[in-house]
């Protein structure tokens, strides 16, 4: 980028910065949502809530299915990303 172009686009720098920040936040949130450790902890908490009688079996089953699906989809997404980047294990 030349000096002239840089000067012309300078007023847009805050907008580009906000866009970059939004991308970073989205990527961080997606990584946390797909994190197997987080999902397993949520499953453990769900089991504890069922054992303590805080939730009924129907709600437990629905939440457990949702979390297991999320865990499976996250695993598949990570495998595809690793395969695409050439980091196949």
Tab-separated table of N, CA, C and O in Angstrom:
chain	number	residue	atom	x	y	z
A	1	UNK	N	0.863	-1.166	0.000
A	1	UNK	CA	0.000	0.000	0.000
A	1	UNK	C	0.905	1.223	0.000
A	1	UNK	O	1.803	1.352	0.808
A	2	UNK	N	0.653	2.117	-0.933
A	2	UNK	CA	1.458	3.309	-1.048
A	2	UNK	C	1.087	4.351	-0.014
A	2	UNK	O	0.080	4.257	0.693
A	3	UNK	N	1.897	5.372	0.078
A	3	UNK	CA	1.680	6.446	1.045
A	3	UNK	C	0.363	7.159	0.777
A	3	UNK	O	-0.419	7.415	1.702
A	4	UNK	N	0.078	7.440	-0.498
A	4	UNK	CA	-1.153	8.145	-0.844
A	4	UNK	C	-2.384	7.312	-0.484
A	4	UNK	O	-3.339	7.801	0.104
A	5	UNK	N	-2.347	6.031	-0.828
A	5	UNK	CA	-3.472	5.141	-0.508
A	5	UNK	C	-3.636	5.024	1.001
A	5	UNK	O	-4.752	5.027	1.526
A	6	UNK	N	-2.509	4.910	1.702
A	6	UNK	CA	-2.559	4.821	3.159
A	6	UNK	C	-3.200	6.048	3.778
A	6	UNK	O	-4.002	5.952	4.708
A	7	UNK	N	-2.877	7.223	3.256
A	7	UNK	CA	-3.466	8.466	3.774
A	7	UNK	C	-4.958	8.549	3.462
A	7	UNK	O	-5.746	9.008	4.277
A	8	UNK	N	-5.336	8.098	2.261
A	8	UNK	CA	-6.756	8.122	1.906
A	8	UNK	C	-7.586	7.167	2.760
A	8	UNK	O	-8.729	7.458	3.099
A	9	UNK	N	-7.007	6.022	3.102
A	9	UNK	CA	-7.738	5.019	3.863
A	9	UNK	C	-7.601	5.182	5.373
A	9	UNK	O	-8.232	4.459	6.131
A	10	UNK	N	-6.808	6.152	5.807
A	10	UNK	CA	-6.600	6.366	7.240
A	10	UNK	C	-7.900	6.578	8.015
A	10	UNK	O	-8.053	6.018	9.108
A	11	UNK	N	-8.874	7.328	7.487
A	11	UNK	CA	-10.121	7.482	8.249
A	11	UNK	C	-10.888	6.173	8.455
A	11	UNK	O	-11.706	6.065	9.363
A	12	UNK	N	-10.604	5.162	7.635
A	12	UNK	CA	-11.285	3.879	7.769
A	12	UNK	C	-10.578	2.929	8.738
A	12	UNK	O	-11.080	1.837	9.014
A	13	UNK	N	-9.448	3.331	9.289
A	13	UNK	CA	-8.681	2.463	10.182
A	13	UNK	C	-9.499	1.977	11.376
A	13	UNK	O	-9.443	0.782	11.707
A	14	UNK	N	-10.279	2.837	12.035
A	14	UNK	CA	-11.076	2.319	13.159
A	14	UNK	C	-12.088	1.249	12.731
A	14	UNK	O	-12.311	0.276	13.452
A	15	UNK	N	-12.664	1.404	11.561
A	15	UNK	CA	-13.627	0.425	11.065
A	15	UNK	C	-12.925	-0.905	10.801
A	15	UNK	O	-13.435	-1.973	11.163
A	16	UNK	N	-11.756	-0.849	10.180
A	16	UNK	CA	-10.997	-2.073	9.927
A	16	UNK	C	-10.581	-2.714	11.242
A	16	UNK	O	-10.590	-3.937	11.377
A	17	UNK	N	-10.241	-1.903	12.228
A	17	UNK	CA	-9.863	-2.428	13.540
A	17	UNK	C	-11.022	-3.136	14.220
A	17	UNK	O	-10.852	-4.202	14.815
A	18	UNK	N	-12.205	-2.562	14.129
A	18	UNK	CA	-13.394	-3.191	14.717
A	18	UNK	C	-13.710	-4.494	13.994
A	18	UNK	O	-14.062	-5.499	14.620
A	19	UNK	N	-13.569	-4.512	12.690
A	19	UNK	CA	-13.795	-5.741	11.920
A	19	UNK	C	-12.814	-6.831	12.310
A	19	UNK	O	-13.197	-7.996	12.480
A	20	UNK	N	-11.551	-6.460	12.480
A	20	UNK	CA	-10.534	-7.425	12.898
A	20	UNK	C	-10.863	-7.973	14.280
A	20	UNK	O	-10.793	-9.179	14.520
A	21	UNK	N	-11.245	-7.081	15.197
A	21	UNK	CA	-11.592	-7.498	16.554
A	21	UNK	C	-12.795	-8.450	16.544
A	21	UNK	O	-12.812	-9.459	17.245
A	22	UNK	N	-13.785	-8.143	15.727
A	22	UNK	CA	-14.952	-9.017	15.617
A	22	UNK	C	-14.555	-10.399	15.107
A	22	UNK	O	-15.047	-11.416	15.609
A	23	UNK	N	-13.654	-10.458	14.143
A	23	UNK	CA	-13.176	-11.749	13.623
A	23	UNK	C	-12.451	-12.545	14.705
A	23	UNK	O	-12.650	-13.755	14.843
A	24	UNK	N	-11.616	-11.869	15.478
A	24	UNK	CA	-10.875	-12.541	16.550
A	24	UNK	C	-11.837	-13.061	17.616
A	24	UNK	O	-11.711	-14.197	18.087
A	25	UNK	N	-12.811	-12.247	18.007
A	25	UNK	CA	-13.787	-12.672	19.008
A	25	UNK	C	-14.617	-13.853	18.520
A	25	UNK	O	-14.887	-14.789	19.274
A	26	UNK	N	-15.022	-13.819	17.263
A	26	UNK	CA	-15.801	-14.921	16.694
A	26	UNK	C	-14.983	-16.211	16.688
A	26	UNK	O	-15.479	-17.269	17.078
A	27	UNK	N	-13.739	-16.131	16.264
A	27	UNK	CA	-12.878	-17.313	16.230
A	27	UNK	C	-12.665	-17.873	17.637
A	27	UNK	O	-12.737	-19.088	17.854
A	28	UNK	N	-12.451	-16.992	18.611
A	28	UNK	CA	-12.267	-17.421	19.998
A	28	UNK	C	-13.521	-18.101	20.531
A	28	UNK	O	-13.454	-19.152	21.170
A	29	UNK	N	-14.679	-17.517	20.253
A	29	UNK	CA	-15.941	-18.101	20.715
A	29	UNK	C	-16.179	-19.458	20.070
A	29	UNK	O	-16.595	-20.405	20.740
A	30	UNK	N	-15.904	-19.580	18.779
A	30	UNK	CA	-16.095	-20.855	18.093
A	30	UNK	C	-15.164	-21.918	18.657
A	30	UNK	O	-15.564	-23.071	18.845
A	31	UNK	N	-13.920	-21.536	18.952
A	31	UNK	CA	-12.974	-22.489	19.527
A	31	UNK	C	-13.432	-22.940	20.912
A	31	UNK	O	-13.297	-24.109	21.274
A	32	UNK	N	-13.954	-22.013	21.706
A	32	UNK	CA	-14.411	-22.363	23.048
A	32	UNK	C	-15.656	-23.243	22.986
A	32	UNK	O	-15.793	-24.190	23.754
A	33	UNK	N	-16.560	-22.947	22.078
A	33	UNK	CA	-17.776	-23.748	21.935
A	33	UNK	C	-17.426	-25.176	21.525
A	33	UNK	O	-18.040	-26.131	21.995
A	34	UNK	N	-16.426	-25.336	20.677
A	34	UNK	CA	-16.036	-26.653	20.179
A	34	UNK	C	-15.030	-27.363	21.080
A	34	UNK	O	-14.679	-28.511	20.816
A	35	UNK	N	-14.552	-26.708	22.125
A	35	UNK	CA	-13.517	-27.286	22.979
A	35	UNK	C	-14.056	-28.526	23.691
A	35	UNK	O	-15.004	-28.442	24.468
A	36	UNK	N	-13.463	-29.690	23.432
A	36	UNK	CA	-13.957	-30.917	24.057
A	36	UNK	C	-13.918	-30.862	25.588
A	36	UNK	O	-14.802	-31.399	26.243
A	37	UNK	N	-12.917	-30.208	26.155
A	37	UNK	CA	-12.827	-30.119	27.615
A	37	UNK	C	-14.012	-29.339	28.183
A	37	UNK	O	-14.584	-29.718	29.209
A	38	UNK	N	-14.394	-28.257	27.517
A	38	UNK	CA	-15.538	-27.459	27.964
A	38	UNK	C	-16.824	-28.267	27.843
A	38	UNK	O	-17.655	-28.275	28.763
A	39	UNK	N	-16.985	-28.965	26.735
A	39	UNK	CA	-18.195	-29.763	26.527
A	39	UNK	C	-18.276	-30.919	27.523
A	39	UNK	O	-19.348	-31.219	28.054
A	40	UNK	N	-17.141	-31.536	27.814
A	40	UNK	CA	-17.161	-32.627	28.799
A	40	UNK	C	-17.480	-32.092	30.194
A	40	UNK	O	-18.193	-32.753	30.962
A	41	UNK	N	-16.980	-30.928	30.518
A	41	UNK	CA	-17.300	-30.318	31.813
A	41	UNK	C	-18.793	-30.001	31.900
A	41	UNK	O	-19.414	-30.186	32.958
A	42	UNK	N	-19.359	-29.517	30.798
A	42	UNK	CA	-20.800	-29.237	30.790
A	42	UNK	C	-21.608	-30.523	30.916
A	42	UNK	O	-22.648	-30.547	31.593
A	43	UNK	N	-21.137	-31.609	30.309
A	43	UNK	CA	-21.802	-32.902	30.463
A	43	UNK	C	-21.726	-33.387	31.912
A	43	UNK	O	-22.714	-33.912	32.449
A	44	UNK	N	-20.576	-33.224	32.532
A	44	UNK	CA	-20.421	-33.628	33.932
A	44	UNK	C	-21.363	-32.823	34.827
A	44	UNK	O	-21.991	-33.380	35.740
A	45	UNK	N	-21.460	-31.536	34.570
A	45	UNK	CA	-22.371	-30.679	35.338
A	45	UNK	C	-23.823	-31.106	35.115
A	45	UNK	O	-24.636	-31.105	36.054
A	46	UNK	N	-24.138	-31.491	33.913
A	46	UNK	CA	-25.490	-31.955	33.598
A	46	UNK	C	-25.814	-33.237	34.373
A	46	UNK	O	-26.902	-33.378	34.935
A	47	UNK	N	-24.857	-34.155	34.426
A	47	UNK	CA	-25.053	-35.388	35.188
A	47	UNK	C	-25.214	-35.089	36.675
A	47	UNK	O	-26.060	-35.703	37.345
A	48	UNK	N	-24.426	-34.150	37.187
A	48	UNK	CA	-24.546	-33.773	38.588
A	48	UNK	C	-25.922	-33.197	38.871
A	48	UNK	O	-26.548	-33.521	39.879
A	49	UNK	N	-26.422	-32.350	37.973
A	49	UNK	CA	-27.737	-31.739	38.151
A	49	UNK	C	-28.830	-32.802	38.161
A	49	UNK	O	-29.777	-32.722	38.945
A	50	UNK	N	-28.691	-33.812	37.321
A	50	UNK	CA	-29.671	-34.902	37.304
A	50	UNK	C	-29.606	-35.688	38.611
A	50	UNK	O	-30.637	-35.984	39.224
A	51	UNK	N	-28.383	-36.009	39.042
A	51	UNK	CA	-28.209	-36.760	40.288
A	51	UNK	C	-28.752	-36.008	41.492
A	51	UNK	O	-29.272	-36.613	42.432
A	52	UNK	N	-28.621	-34.686	41.483
A	52	UNK	CA	-29.092	-33.860	42.599
A	52	UNK	C	-30.580	-33.533	42.488
A	52	UNK	O	-31.126	-32.853	43.352
A	53	UNK	N	-31.223	-33.983	41.414
A	53	UNK	CA	-32.648	-33.743	41.245
A	53	UNK	C	-32.994	-32.332	40.793
A	53	UNK	O	-34.138	-31.908	40.885
A	54	UNK	N	-32.008	-31.599	40.276
A	54	UNK	CA	-32.233	-30.224	39.827
A	54	UNK	C	-32.941	-30.167	38.473
A	54	UNK	O	-33.564	-29.160	38.147
A	55	UNK	N	-32.792	-31.227	37.680
A	55	UNK	CA	-33.467	-31.290	36.379
A	55	UNK	C	-34.144	-32.650	36.256
A	55	UNK	O	-33.740	-33.629	36.886
A	56	UNK	N	-35.159	-32.696	35.422
A	56	UNK	CA	-35.872	-33.958	35.226
A	56	UNK	C	-35.194	-34.766	34.110
A	56	UNK	O	-34.407	-34.233	33.335
A	57	UNK	N	-35.475	-36.056	34.038
A	57	UNK	CA	-34.820	-36.922	33.040
A	57	UNK	C	-35.063	-36.490	31.587
A	57	UNK	O	-34.183	-36.658	30.745
A	58	UNK	N	-36.237	-35.936	31.297
A	58	UNK	CA	-36.503	-35.507	29.922
A	58	UNK	C	-35.594	-34.352	29.518
A	58	UNK	O	-35.033	-34.343	28.421
A	59	UNK	N	-35.457	-33.377	30.408
A	59	UNK	CA	-34.577	-32.239	30.104
A	59	UNK	C	-33.131	-32.707	30.020
A	59	UNK	O	-32.370	-32.256	29.172
A	60	UNK	N	-32.764	-33.622	30.926
A	60	UNK	CA	-31.409	-34.169	30.899
A	60	UNK	C	-31.121	-34.809	29.547
A	60	UNK	O	-30.081	-34.567	28.939
A	61	UNK	N	-32.057	-35.655	29.079
A	61	UNK	CA	-31.852	-36.359	27.817
A	61	UNK	C	-31.699	-35.388	26.648
A	61	UNK	O	-30.817	-35.564	25.788
A	62	UNK	N	-32.526	-34.349	26.637
A	62	UNK	CA	-32.455	-33.373	25.544
A	62	UNK	C	-31.134	-32.605	25.571
A	62	UNK	O	-30.476	-32.429	24.531
A	63	UNK	N	-30.712	-32.166	26.763
A	63	UNK	CA	-29.458	-31.417	26.883
A	63	UNK	C	-28.250	-32.309	26.597
A	63	UNK	O	-27.297	-31.878	25.958
A	64	UNK	N	-28.312	-33.545	27.069
A	64	UNK	CA	-27.211	-34.464	26.829
A	64	UNK	C	-27.054	-34.721	25.326
A	64	UNK	O	-25.935	-34.711	24.798
A	65	UNK	N	-28.159	-34.936	24.645
A	65	UNK	CA	-28.105	-35.162	23.201
A	65	UNK	C	-27.525	-33.954	22.478
A	65	UNK	O	-26.695	-34.089	21.578
A	66	UNK	N	-27.947	-32.764	22.887
A	66	UNK	CA	-27.442	-31.533	22.266
A	66	UNK	C	-25.935	-31.403	22.479
A	66	UNK	O	-25.175	-31.101	21.542
A	67	UNK	N	-25.471	-31.650	23.707
A	67	UNK	CA	-24.045	-31.529	23.999
A	67	UNK	C	-23.224	-32.595	23.268
A	67	UNK	O	-22.138	-32.309	22.760
A	68	UNK	N	-23.743	-33.812	23.208
A	68	UNK	CA	-23.024	-34.872	22.493
A	68	UNK	C	-22.956	-34.585	20.992
A	68	UNK	O	-21.929	-34.832	20.353
A	69	UNK	N	-24.039	-34.058	20.435
A	69	UNK	CA	-24.021	-33.656	19.023
A	69	UNK	C	-22.993	-32.556	18.792
A	69	UNK	O	-22.247	-32.577	17.807
A	70	UNK	N	-22.971	-31.602	19.699
A	70	UNK	CA	-22.020	-30.492	19.585
A	70	UNK	C	-20.589	-31.021	19.676
A	70	UNK	O	-19.711	-30.590	18.927
A	71	UNK	N	-20.353	-31.966	20.570
A	71	UNK	CA	-19.025	-32.570	20.713
A	71	UNK	C	-18.633	-33.311	19.434
A	71	UNK	O	-17.521	-33.170	18.938
A	72	UNK	N	-19.561	-34.064	18.874
A	72	UNK	CA	-19.289	-34.809	17.645
A	72	UNK	C	-19.029	-33.873	16.467
A	72	UNK	O	-18.081	-34.061	15.703
A	73	UNK	N	-19.845	-32.842	16.312
A	73	UNK	CA	-19.665	-31.907	15.207
A	73	UNK	C	-18.361	-31.130	15.356
A	73	UNK	O	-17.679	-30.874	14.358
A	74	UNK	N	-18.007	-30.779	16.568
A	74	UNK	CA	-16.741	-30.084	16.804
A	74	UNK	C	-15.562	-30.959	16.450
A	74	UNK	O	-14.587	-30.503	15.849
A	75	UNK	N	-15.655	-32.237	16.801
A	75	UNK	CA	-14.589	-33.176	16.471
A	75	UNK	C	-14.454	-33.321	14.966
A	75	UNK	O	-13.349	-33.284	14.421
A	76	UNK	N	-15.579	-33.462	14.291
A	76	UNK	CA	-15.545	-33.569	12.822
A	76	UNK	C	-14.985	-32.306	12.189
A	76	UNK	O	-14.201	-32.373	11.234
A	77	UNK	N	-15.377	-31.139	12.707
A	77	UNK	CA	-14.897	-29.866	12.170
A	77	UNK	C	-13.377	-29.747	12.355
A	77	UNK	O	-12.669	-29.332	11.442
A	78	UNK	N	-12.868	-30.153	13.534
A	78	UNK	CA	-11.424	-30.093	13.780
A	78	UNK	C	-10.675	-31.065	12.870
A	78	UNK	O	-9.603	-30.745	12.371
A	79	UNK	N	-11.261	-32.259	12.648
A	79	UNK	CA	-10.618	-33.227	11.763
A	79	UNK	C	-10.541	-32.706	10.335
A	79	UNK	O	-9.520	-32.860	9.671
A	80	UNK	N	-11.630	-32.090	9.862
A	80	UNK	CA	-11.623	-31.518	8.506
A	80	UNK	C	-10.592	-30.396	8.402
A	80	UNK	O	-9.855	-30.310	7.420
A	81	UNK	N	-10.531	-29.547	9.427
A	81	UNK	CA	-9.582	-28.437	9.400
A	81	UNK	C	-8.144	-28.959	9.412
A	81	UNK	O	-7.287	-28.450	8.686
A	82	UNK	N	-7.889	-30.001	10.210
A	82	UNK	CA	-6.546	-30.576	10.251
A	82	UNK	C	-6.200	-31.229	8.918
A	82	UNK	O	-5.072	-31.106	8.438
A	83	UNK	N	-7.165	-31.895	8.321
A	83	UNK	CA	-6.934	-32.544	7.036
A	83	UNK	C	-6.642	-31.498	5.949
A	83	UNK	O	-5.757	-31.684	5.125
A	84	UNK	N	-7.401	-30.409	5.964
A	84	UNK	CA	-7.213	-29.360	4.959
A	84	UNK	C	-5.867	-28.660	5.122
A	84	UNK	O	-5.252	-28.246	4.156
A	85	UNK	N	-5.393	-28.550	6.377
A	85	UNK	CA	-4.127	-27.871	6.607
A	85	UNK	C	-2.942	-28.827	6.456
A	85	UNK	O	-1.799	-28.406	6.560
A	86	UNK	N	-3.251	-30.132	6.249
A	86	UNK	CA	-2.181	-31.103	6.076
A	86	UNK	C	-1.663	-31.669	7.374
A	86	UNK	O	-0.683	-32.395	7.403
A	87	UNK	N	-2.315	-31.356	8.502
A	87	UNK	CA	-1.891	-31.826	9.822
A	87	UNK	C	-2.739	-33.022	10.220
A	87	UNK	O	-3.393	-33.038	11.229
A	88	UNK	N	-2.695	-34.083	9.411
A	88	UNK	CA	-3.496	-35.281	9.663
A	88	UNK	C	-2.774	-36.135	10.703
A	88	UNK	O	-1.583	-36.404	10.579
A	89	UNK	N	-3.506	-36.571	11.719
A	89	UNK	CA	-2.891	-37.388	12.775
A	89	UNK	C	-3.451	-38.762	12.734
A	89	UNK	O	-4.480	-39.091	12.477
